[in-house]
Amino acid sequence: EVQFVESGGGLVQPGESLTVSCLASTLSFSSFNMHWIRQAPGKGLEWVSYISGSGKTIYYAESVKGRFTVSRDDAKSSLYLQMNNLHNDDTATYYCAYSFTSGSFYFGGQGTLVTVSS
Amino acid sequence: SYVLTQPPSVSVAPGRTAKVTCEGTNFAGKNVHWYQQKPGLAPVLVLYDNSDRPSRISERFSGFNSGNTASLIISRVEAGDEADYYCQVWFSKSDCVFGVGTKVTVL
């Protein structure tokens, strides 16, 4: 079963940038279509971004479009989310997940907490 | 944007059946997926494509999609089923929506 380790979270001020990472425990990472999903403290889940296994297809939620950039390095079995111009409401635990089937998600990690506050 | 409505809470006695609903518009032809999340842990997929269970998920979890309402059914509820449950639907390639979540409490 694939496991993910998310990292890179921390405390940043509004307007700053941060990159979070997701390391997968599989050598077949290139075959996984991947997502970032976030959860604000005490709140529900919000889909953030998608990148296909080839890296050629990318989608973003409207709330982050133009500020966040998703990328992957299959040689390192890693997924990244570069977040620019962070807002207070970007504060959340960020999870990576893969497309399990027909649009469902397999999470496999514990997430990384990003706190945006002055 | 699309909204998926779930009841904030559902309470059920051990051994009984819990039903969590997820209401939305334009469900026709769309697959609904369900997640269980316990405090401090990542969500776990319990149903996909309206009614299919991943391996390792108990057969006590079932579901159906009747058009504008999808339902997650937990039979013979156990204390370990106490958690938040979220439904999820893709409305377009870049529009994935989660329900607000339902807290299932085992009495």
PDB file of C-alpha atoms in Angstrom:
ATOM      1  CA  GLU A   1       0.000   0.000   0.000  1.00  0.00           C
ATOM      2  CA  VAL A   2       1.383   3.372  -0.997  1.00  0.00           C
ATOM      3  CA  GLN A   3       2.289   5.737   1.809  1.00  0.00           C
ATOM      4  CA  PHE A   4       2.892   9.472   1.519  1.00  0.00           C
ATOM      5  CA  VAL A   5       4.938  11.770   3.707  1.00  0.00           C
ATOM      6  CA  GLU A   6       4.027  15.423   3.413  1.00  0.00           C
ATOM      7  CA  SER A   7       6.494  18.026   4.616  1.00  0.00           C
ATOM      8  CA  GLY A   8       7.459  21.665   4.350  1.00  0.00           C
ATOM      9  CA  GLY A   9       4.646  23.230   6.332  1.00  0.00           C
ATOM     10  CA  GLY A  10       5.214  26.018   8.804  1.00  0.00           C
ATOM     11  CA  LEU A  11       4.332  29.536   9.862  1.00  0.00           C
ATOM     12  CA  VAL A  12       4.535  32.280   7.262  1.00  0.00           C
ATOM     13  CA  GLN A  13       3.244  35.818   7.015  1.00  0.00           C
ATOM     14  CA  PRO A  14       0.561  36.956   4.567  1.00  0.00           C
ATOM     15  CA  GLY A  15       2.016  37.609   1.145  1.00  0.00           C
ATOM     16  CA  GLU A  16       4.920  35.212   1.635  1.00  0.00           C
ATOM     17  CA  SER A  17       5.676  32.006  -0.241  1.00  0.00           C
ATOM     18  CA  LEU A  18       6.106  28.399   0.818  1.00  0.00           C
ATOM     19  CA  THR A  19       6.576  25.055  -0.931  1.00  0.00           C
ATOM     20  CA  VAL A  20       5.190  21.845   0.515  1.00  0.00           C
ATOM     21  CA  SER A  21       6.310  18.412  -0.625  1.00  0.00           C
ATOM     22  CA  CYS A  22       4.943  14.894  -0.725  1.00  0.00           C
ATOM     23  CA  LEU A  23       7.233  11.873  -0.850  1.00  0.00           C
ATOM     24  CA  ALA A  24       5.675   8.623  -2.050  1.00  0.00           C
ATOM     25  CA  SER A  25       6.811   5.168  -0.966  1.00  0.00           C
ATOM     26  CA  THR A  26       6.628   3.695  -4.439  1.00  0.00           C
ATOM     27  CA  LEU A  27       8.874   3.414  -7.467  1.00  0.00           C
ATOM     28  CA  SER A  28       5.747   3.520  -9.670  1.00  0.00           C
ATOM     29  CA  PHE A  29       4.999   7.130  -8.748  1.00  0.00           C
ATOM     30  CA  SER A  30       4.927   8.204 -12.412  1.00  0.00           C
ATOM     31  CA  SER A  31       1.773   6.163 -12.916  1.00  0.00           C
ATOM     32  CA  PHE A  32      -0.125   8.051 -10.220  1.00  0.00           C
ATOM     33  CA  ASN A  33      -2.383  10.986 -10.965  1.00  0.00           C
ATOM     34  CA  MET A  34      -1.939  13.190  -7.903  1.00  0.00           C
ATOM     35  CA  HIS A  35      -3.890  15.823  -6.007  1.00  0.00           C
ATOM     36  CA  TRP A  36      -3.431  18.305  -3.216  1.00  0.00           C
ATOM     37  CA  ILE A  37      -6.341  18.624  -0.808  1.00  0.00           C
ATOM     38  CA  ARG A  38      -6.434  20.905   2.208  1.00  0.00           C
ATOM     39  CA  GLN A  39      -8.359  21.205   5.436  1.00  0.00           C
ATOM     40  CA  ALA A  40      -8.552  24.381   7.478  1.00  0.00           C
ATOM     41  CA  PRO A  41      -8.467  23.837  11.246  1.00  0.00           C
ATOM     42  CA  GLY A  42     -11.803  22.474  12.398  1.00  0.00           C
ATOM     43  CA  LYS A  43     -13.240  22.731   8.905  1.00  0.00           C
ATOM     44  CA  GLY A  44     -14.027  20.452   5.974  1.00  0.00           C
ATOM     45  CA  LEU A  45     -11.997  19.269   3.015  1.00  0.00           C
ATOM     46  CA  GLU A  46     -11.159  21.400  -0.020  1.00  0.00           C
ATOM     47  CA  TRP A  47      -9.630  20.145  -3.247  1.00  0.00           C
ATOM     48  CA  VAL A  48      -6.718  22.352  -4.333  1.00  0.00           C
ATOM     49  CA  SER A  49      -4.930  20.963  -7.366  1.00  0.00           C
ATOM     50  CA  TYR A  50      -4.436  18.032  -9.741  1.00  0.00           C
ATOM     51  CA  ILE A  51      -1.492  16.877 -11.827  1.00  0.00           C
ATOM     52  CA  SER A  52      -1.571  13.902 -14.156  1.00  0.00           C
ATOM     53  CA  GLY A  53       1.006  11.135 -14.093  1.00  0.00           C
ATOM     54  CA  SER A  54       2.662  12.594 -17.178  1.00  0.00           C
ATOM     55  CA  GLY A  55       2.645  16.063 -15.644  1.00  0.00           C
ATOM     56  CA  LYS A  56       1.005  17.433 -18.768  1.00  0.00           C
ATOM     57  CA  THR A  57      -2.471  18.012 -17.342  1.00  0.00           C
ATOM     58  CA  ILE A  58      -2.880  20.348 -14.401  1.00  0.00           C
ATOM     59  CA  TYR A  59      -5.935  21.856 -12.742  1.00  0.00           C
ATOM     60  CA  TYR A  60      -6.430  24.269  -9.845  1.00  0.00           C
ATOM     61  CA  ALA A  61      -9.298  25.332  -7.663  1.00  0.00           C
ATOM     62  CA  GLU A  62     -10.427  28.876  -8.345  1.00  0.00           C
ATOM     63  CA  SER A  63      -9.377  29.906  -4.832  1.00  0.00           C
ATOM     64  CA  VAL A  64      -5.685  29.244  -5.580  1.00  0.00           C
ATOM     65  CA  LYS A  65      -5.432  29.725  -9.344  1.00  0.00           C
ATOM     66  CA  GLY A  66      -2.622  32.111 -10.248  1.00  0.00           C
ATOM     67  CA  ARG A  67      -0.990  31.778  -6.818  1.00  0.00           C
ATOM     68  CA  PHE A  68      -0.232  28.053  -6.455  1.00  0.00           C
ATOM     69  CA  THR A  69       1.836  25.839  -8.769  1.00  0.00           C
ATOM     70  CA  VAL A  70       1.830  22.050  -8.645  1.00  0.00           C
ATOM     71  CA  SER A  71       4.734  20.007  -9.985  1.00  0.00           C
ATOM     72  CA  ARG A  72       6.248  16.569  -9.686  1.00  0.00           C
ATOM     73  CA  ASP A  73       9.626  14.845  -9.892  1.00  0.00           C
ATOM     74  CA  ASP A  74       9.022  11.194 -10.687  1.00  0.00           C
ATOM     75  CA  ALA A  75      12.692  10.314 -10.255  1.00  0.00           C
ATOM     76  CA  LYS A  76      12.320  11.370  -6.635  1.00  0.00           C
ATOM     77  CA  SER A  77       8.775   9.999  -6.243  1.00  0.00           C
ATOM     78  CA  SER A  78       7.814  13.472  -5.125  1.00  0.00           C
ATOM     79  CA  LEU A  79       4.979  15.946  -5.560  1.00  0.00           C
ATOM     80  CA  TYR A  80       5.257  19.643  -4.802  1.00  0.00           C
ATOM     81  CA  LEU A  81       2.959  22.595  -4.249  1.00  0.00           C
ATOM     82  CA  GLN A  82       4.536  26.022  -4.529  1.00  0.00           C
ATOM     83  CA  MET A  83       2.338  28.580  -2.817  1.00  0.00           C
ATOM     84  CA  ASN A  84       2.841  32.283  -3.475  1.00  0.00           C
ATOM     85  CA  ASN A  85       1.116  35.357  -2.067  1.00  0.00           C
ATOM     86  CA  LEU A  86      -0.318  33.344   0.795  1.00  0.00           C
ATOM     87  CA  HIS A  87      -3.499  34.559   2.466  1.00  0.00           C
ATOM     88  CA  ASN A  88      -4.729  33.992   6.012  1.00  0.00           C
ATOM     89  CA  ASP A  89      -7.405  31.674   4.664  1.00  0.00           C
ATOM     90  CA  ASP A  90      -4.770  29.408   3.104  1.00  0.00           C
ATOM     91  CA  THR A  91      -4.092  28.209   6.643  1.00  0.00           C
ATOM     92  CA  ALA A  92      -4.743  24.479   6.543  1.00  0.00           C
ATOM     93  CA  THR A  93      -3.320  20.999   6.689  1.00  0.00           C
ATOM     94  CA  TYR A  94      -2.264  20.081   3.173  1.00  0.00           C
ATOM     95  CA  TYR A  95      -2.638  16.465   2.101  1.00  0.00           C
ATOM     96  CA  CYS A  96      -1.425  14.789  -1.052  1.00  0.00           C
ATOM     97  CA  ALA A  97      -3.561  12.016  -2.466  1.00  0.00           C
ATOM     98  CA  TYR A  98      -3.741   9.916  -5.598  1.00  0.00           C
ATOM     99  CA  SER A  99      -6.687   9.235  -7.859  1.00  0.00           C
ATOM    100  CA  PHE A 100      -7.948   5.895  -6.633  1.00  0.00           C
ATOM    101  CA  THR A 101     -10.686   5.360  -9.190  1.00  0.00           C
ATOM    102  CA  SER A 102     -13.293   7.481 -10.991  1.00  0.00           C
ATOM    103  CA  GLY A 103     -12.324  10.590  -9.126  1.00  0.00           C
ATOM    104  CA  SER A 104     -11.992   9.280  -5.591  1.00  0.00           C
ATOM    105  CA  PHE A 105      -8.916   9.896  -3.489  1.00  0.00           C
ATOM    106  CA  TYR A 106      -6.505   7.729  -1.530  1.00  0.00           C
ATOM    107  CA  PHE A 107      -4.801   9.887   1.078  1.00  0.00           C
ATOM    108  CA  GLY A 108      -2.074   7.743   2.648  1.00  0.00           C
ATOM    109  CA  GLY A 109      -0.307  10.450   4.669  1.00  0.00           C
ATOM    110  CA  GLN A 110      -0.766  12.682   7.682  1.00  0.00           C
ATOM    111  CA  GLY A 111      -0.542  16.041   5.954  1.00  0.00           C
ATOM    112  CA  THR A 112       1.558  19.102   6.658  1.00  0.00           C
ATOM    113  CA  LEU A 113       0.232  22.185   8.449  1.00  0.00           C
ATOM    114  CA  VAL A 114       0.625  25.584   6.833  1.00  0.00           C
ATOM    115  CA  THR A 115      -0.197  28.560   9.030  1.00  0.00           C
ATOM    116  CA  VAL A 116      -0.476  32.011   7.494  1.00  0.00           C
ATOM    117  CA  SER A 117      -0.510  34.705  10.141  1.00  0.00           C
ATOM    118  CA  SER A 118       1.083  38.013  10.952  1.00  0.00           C
TER     119      SER A 118
ATOM    120  CA  SER B   1     -20.357  26.932  -7.402  1.00  0.00           C
ATOM    121  CA  TYR B   2     -21.851  23.600  -6.435  1.00  0.00           C
ATOM    122  CA  VAL B   3     -22.794  22.808  -2.854  1.00  0.00           C
ATOM    123  CA  LEU B   4     -23.201  19.400  -1.246  1.00  0.00           C
ATOM    124  CA  THR B   5     -25.422  19.493   1.827  1.00  0.00           C
ATOM    125  CA  GLN B   6     -24.936  17.038   4.672  1.00  0.00           C
ATOM    126  CA  PRO B   7     -26.585  16.958   8.114  1.00  0.00           C
ATOM    127  CA  PRO B   8     -24.168  18.298  10.736  1.00  0.00           C
ATOM    128  CA  SER B   9     -24.611  15.304  12.978  1.00  0.00           C
ATOM    129  CA  VAL B  10     -26.112  11.859  13.202  1.00  0.00           C
ATOM    130  CA  SER B  11     -26.416   9.899  16.435  1.00  0.00           C
ATOM    131  CA  VAL B  12     -26.893   6.158  16.536  1.00  0.00           C
ATOM    132  CA  ALA B  13     -26.874   3.422  19.151  1.00  0.00           C
ATOM    133  CA  PRO B  14     -24.402   0.556  18.830  1.00  0.00           C
ATOM    134  CA  GLY B  15     -25.728  -2.241  16.676  1.00  0.00           C
ATOM    135  CA  ARG B  16     -28.217  -0.007  14.882  1.00  0.00           C
ATOM    136  CA  THR B  17     -28.019   1.501  11.404  1.00  0.00           C
ATOM    137  CA  ALA B  18     -26.746   4.990  10.623  1.00  0.00           C
ATOM    138  CA  LYS B  19     -27.644   6.862   7.456  1.00  0.00           C
ATOM    139  CA  VAL B  20     -25.714   9.901   6.274  1.00  0.00           C
ATOM    140  CA  THR B  21     -27.154  11.861   3.372  1.00  0.00           C
ATOM    141  CA  CYS B  22     -25.524  14.117   0.802  1.00  0.00           C
ATOM    142  CA  GLU B  23     -27.785  16.403  -1.228  1.00  0.00           C
ATOM    143  CA  GLY B  24     -26.929  18.366  -4.291  1.00  0.00           C
ATOM    144  CA  THR B  25     -28.136  19.415  -7.687  1.00  0.00           C
ATOM    145  CA  ASN B  26     -27.093  17.879 -10.955  1.00  0.00           C
ATOM    146  CA  PHE B  27     -26.062  14.529  -9.451  1.00  0.00           C
ATOM    147  CA  ALA B  28     -27.355  12.601 -12.439  1.00  0.00           C
ATOM    148  CA  GLY B  29     -24.605  10.487 -13.949  1.00  0.00           C
ATOM    149  CA  LYS B  30     -22.047  11.538 -11.369  1.00  0.00           C
ATOM    150  CA  ASN B  31     -20.250   9.305  -8.930  1.00  0.00           C
ATOM    151  CA  VAL B  32     -20.345  10.108  -5.231  1.00  0.00           C
ATOM    152  CA  HIS B  33     -17.467   9.082  -2.986  1.00  0.00           C
ATOM    153  CA  TRP B  34     -17.409   8.914   0.815  1.00  0.00           C
ATOM    154  CA  TYR B  35     -14.595   9.432   3.348  1.00  0.00           C
ATOM    155  CA  GLN B  36     -14.274   8.703   7.036  1.00  0.00           C
ATOM    156  CA  GLN B  37     -12.056  10.966   9.123  1.00  0.00           C
ATOM    157  CA  LYS B  38     -11.168  10.386  12.755  1.00  0.00           C
ATOM    158  CA  PRO B  39      -9.642  13.156  14.889  1.00  0.00           C
ATOM    159  CA  GLY B  40      -6.048  13.939  14.006  1.00  0.00           C
ATOM    160  CA  LEU B  41      -5.954  11.482  11.115  1.00  0.00           C
ATOM    161  CA  ALA B  42      -6.171  11.749   7.353  1.00  0.00           C
ATOM    162  CA  PRO B  43      -9.438  10.897   5.614  1.00  0.00           C
ATOM    163  CA  VAL B  44      -9.998   7.296   4.576  1.00  0.00           C
ATOM    164  CA  LEU B  45     -12.002   6.342   1.499  1.00  0.00           C
ATOM    165  CA  VAL B  46     -14.883   4.092   2.575  1.00  0.00           C
ATOM    166  CA  LEU B  47     -17.051   4.098  -0.575  1.00  0.00           C
ATOM    167  CA  TYR B  48     -16.320   5.025  -4.180  1.00  0.00           C
ATOM    168  CA  ASP B  49     -18.569   5.233  -7.213  1.00  0.00           C
ATOM    169  CA  ASN B  50     -21.682   5.546  -5.025  1.00  0.00           C
ATOM    170  CA  SER B  51     -21.591   2.051  -3.563  1.00  0.00           C
ATOM    171  CA  ASP B  52     -18.275   0.247  -4.080  1.00  0.00           C
ATOM    172  CA  ARG B  53     -16.007  -0.530  -1.149  1.00  0.00           C
ATOM    173  CA  PRO B  54     -12.207  -0.516  -1.236  1.00  0.00           C
ATOM    174  CA  SER B  55     -10.613  -3.661   0.090  1.00  0.00           C
ATOM    175  CA  ARG B  56     -10.185  -3.586   3.878  1.00  0.00           C
ATOM    176  CA  ILE B  57     -13.403  -1.585   4.308  1.00  0.00           C
ATOM    177  CA  SER B  58     -16.050  -3.452   6.233  1.00  0.00           C
ATOM    178  CA  GLU B  59     -19.098  -4.720   4.366  1.00  0.00           C
ATOM    179  CA  ARG B  60     -21.121  -2.864   6.974  1.00  0.00           C
ATOM    180  CA  PHE B  61     -20.544   0.239   4.834  1.00  0.00           C
ATOM    181  CA  SER B  62     -22.855   0.591   1.847  1.00  0.00           C
ATOM    182  CA  GLY B  63     -24.329   3.365  -0.227  1.00  0.00           C
ATOM    183  CA  PHE B  64     -26.503   4.477  -3.093  1.00  0.00           C
ATOM    184  CA  ASN B  65     -27.171   7.510  -5.256  1.00  0.00           C
ATOM    185  CA  SER B  66     -30.805   8.224  -6.072  1.00  0.00           C
ATOM    186  CA  GLY B  67     -30.446  11.307  -8.231  1.00  0.00           C
ATOM    187  CA  ASN B  68     -30.110  14.409  -6.093  1.00  0.00           C
ATOM    188  CA  THR B  69     -29.375  12.566  -2.874  1.00  0.00           C
ATOM    189  CA  ALA B  70     -26.634  10.097  -2.099  1.00  0.00           C
ATOM    190  CA  SER B  71     -26.573   8.056   1.079  1.00  0.00           C
ATOM    191  CA  LEU B  72     -23.947   6.310   3.159  1.00  0.00           C
ATOM    192  CA  ILE B  73     -25.334   3.477   5.261  1.00  0.00           C
ATOM    193  CA  ILE B  74     -23.440   2.060   8.212  1.00  0.00           C
ATOM    194  CA  SER B  75     -24.989  -1.184   9.439  1.00  0.00           C
ATOM    195  CA  ARG B  76     -24.459  -2.738  12.862  1.00  0.00           C
ATOM    196  CA  VAL B  77     -22.721   0.410  14.043  1.00  0.00           C
ATOM    197  CA  GLU B  78     -19.674  -0.006  16.280  1.00  0.00           C
ATOM    198  CA  ALA B  79     -17.911   2.456  18.567  1.00  0.00           C
ATOM    199  CA  GLY B  80     -15.018   2.573  16.094  1.00  0.00           C
ATOM    200  CA  ASP B  81     -17.319   4.042  13.444  1.00  0.00           C
ATOM    201  CA  GLU B  82     -17.518   7.335  15.335  1.00  0.00           C
ATOM    202  CA  ALA B  83     -15.979   9.896  12.981  1.00  0.00           C
ATOM    203  CA  ASP B  84     -16.670  12.685  10.529  1.00  0.00           C
ATOM    204  CA  TYR B  85     -17.940  11.547   7.133  1.00  0.00           C
ATOM    205  CA  TYR B  86     -17.601  13.557   3.921  1.00  0.00           C
ATOM    206  CA  CYS B  87     -19.163  13.045   0.504  1.00  0.00           C
ATOM    207  CA  GLN B  88     -17.339  14.187  -2.635  1.00  0.00           C
ATOM    208  CA  VAL B  89     -18.286  14.748  -6.293  1.00  0.00           C
ATOM    209  CA  TRP B  90     -16.500  15.992  -9.405  1.00  0.00           C
ATOM    210  CA  PHE B  91     -18.724  18.435 -11.310  1.00  0.00           C
ATOM    211  CA  SER B  92     -16.114  19.156 -13.958  1.00  0.00           C
ATOM    212  CA  LYS B  93     -12.440  18.385 -14.532  1.00  0.00           C
ATOM    213  CA  SER B  94     -11.448  21.277 -12.297  1.00  0.00           C
ATOM    214  CA  ASP B  95     -14.405  21.461  -9.943  1.00  0.00           C
ATOM    215  CA  CYS B  96     -14.269  18.932  -7.147  1.00  0.00           C
ATOM    216  CA  VAL B  97     -16.628  19.530  -4.255  1.00  0.00           C
ATOM    217  CA  PHE B  98     -16.731  18.001  -0.782  1.00  0.00           C
ATOM    218  CA  GLY B  99     -19.750  18.042   1.450  1.00  0.00           C
ATOM    219  CA  VAL B 100     -19.491  19.971   4.712  1.00  0.00           C
ATOM    220  CA  GLY B 101     -19.205  16.770   6.693  1.00  0.00           C
ATOM    221  CA  THR B 102     -21.379  14.851   9.135  1.00  0.00           C
ATOM    222  CA  LYS B 103     -20.270  13.924  12.626  1.00  0.00           C
ATOM    223  CA  VAL B 104     -21.466  10.418  13.451  1.00  0.00           C
ATOM    224  CA  THR B 105     -21.750   9.868  17.185  1.00  0.00           C
ATOM    225  CA  VAL B 106     -22.176   6.395  18.635  1.00  0.00           C
ATOM    226  CA  LEU B 107     -24.314   6.634  21.738  1.00  0.00           C
TER     227      LEU B 107
END
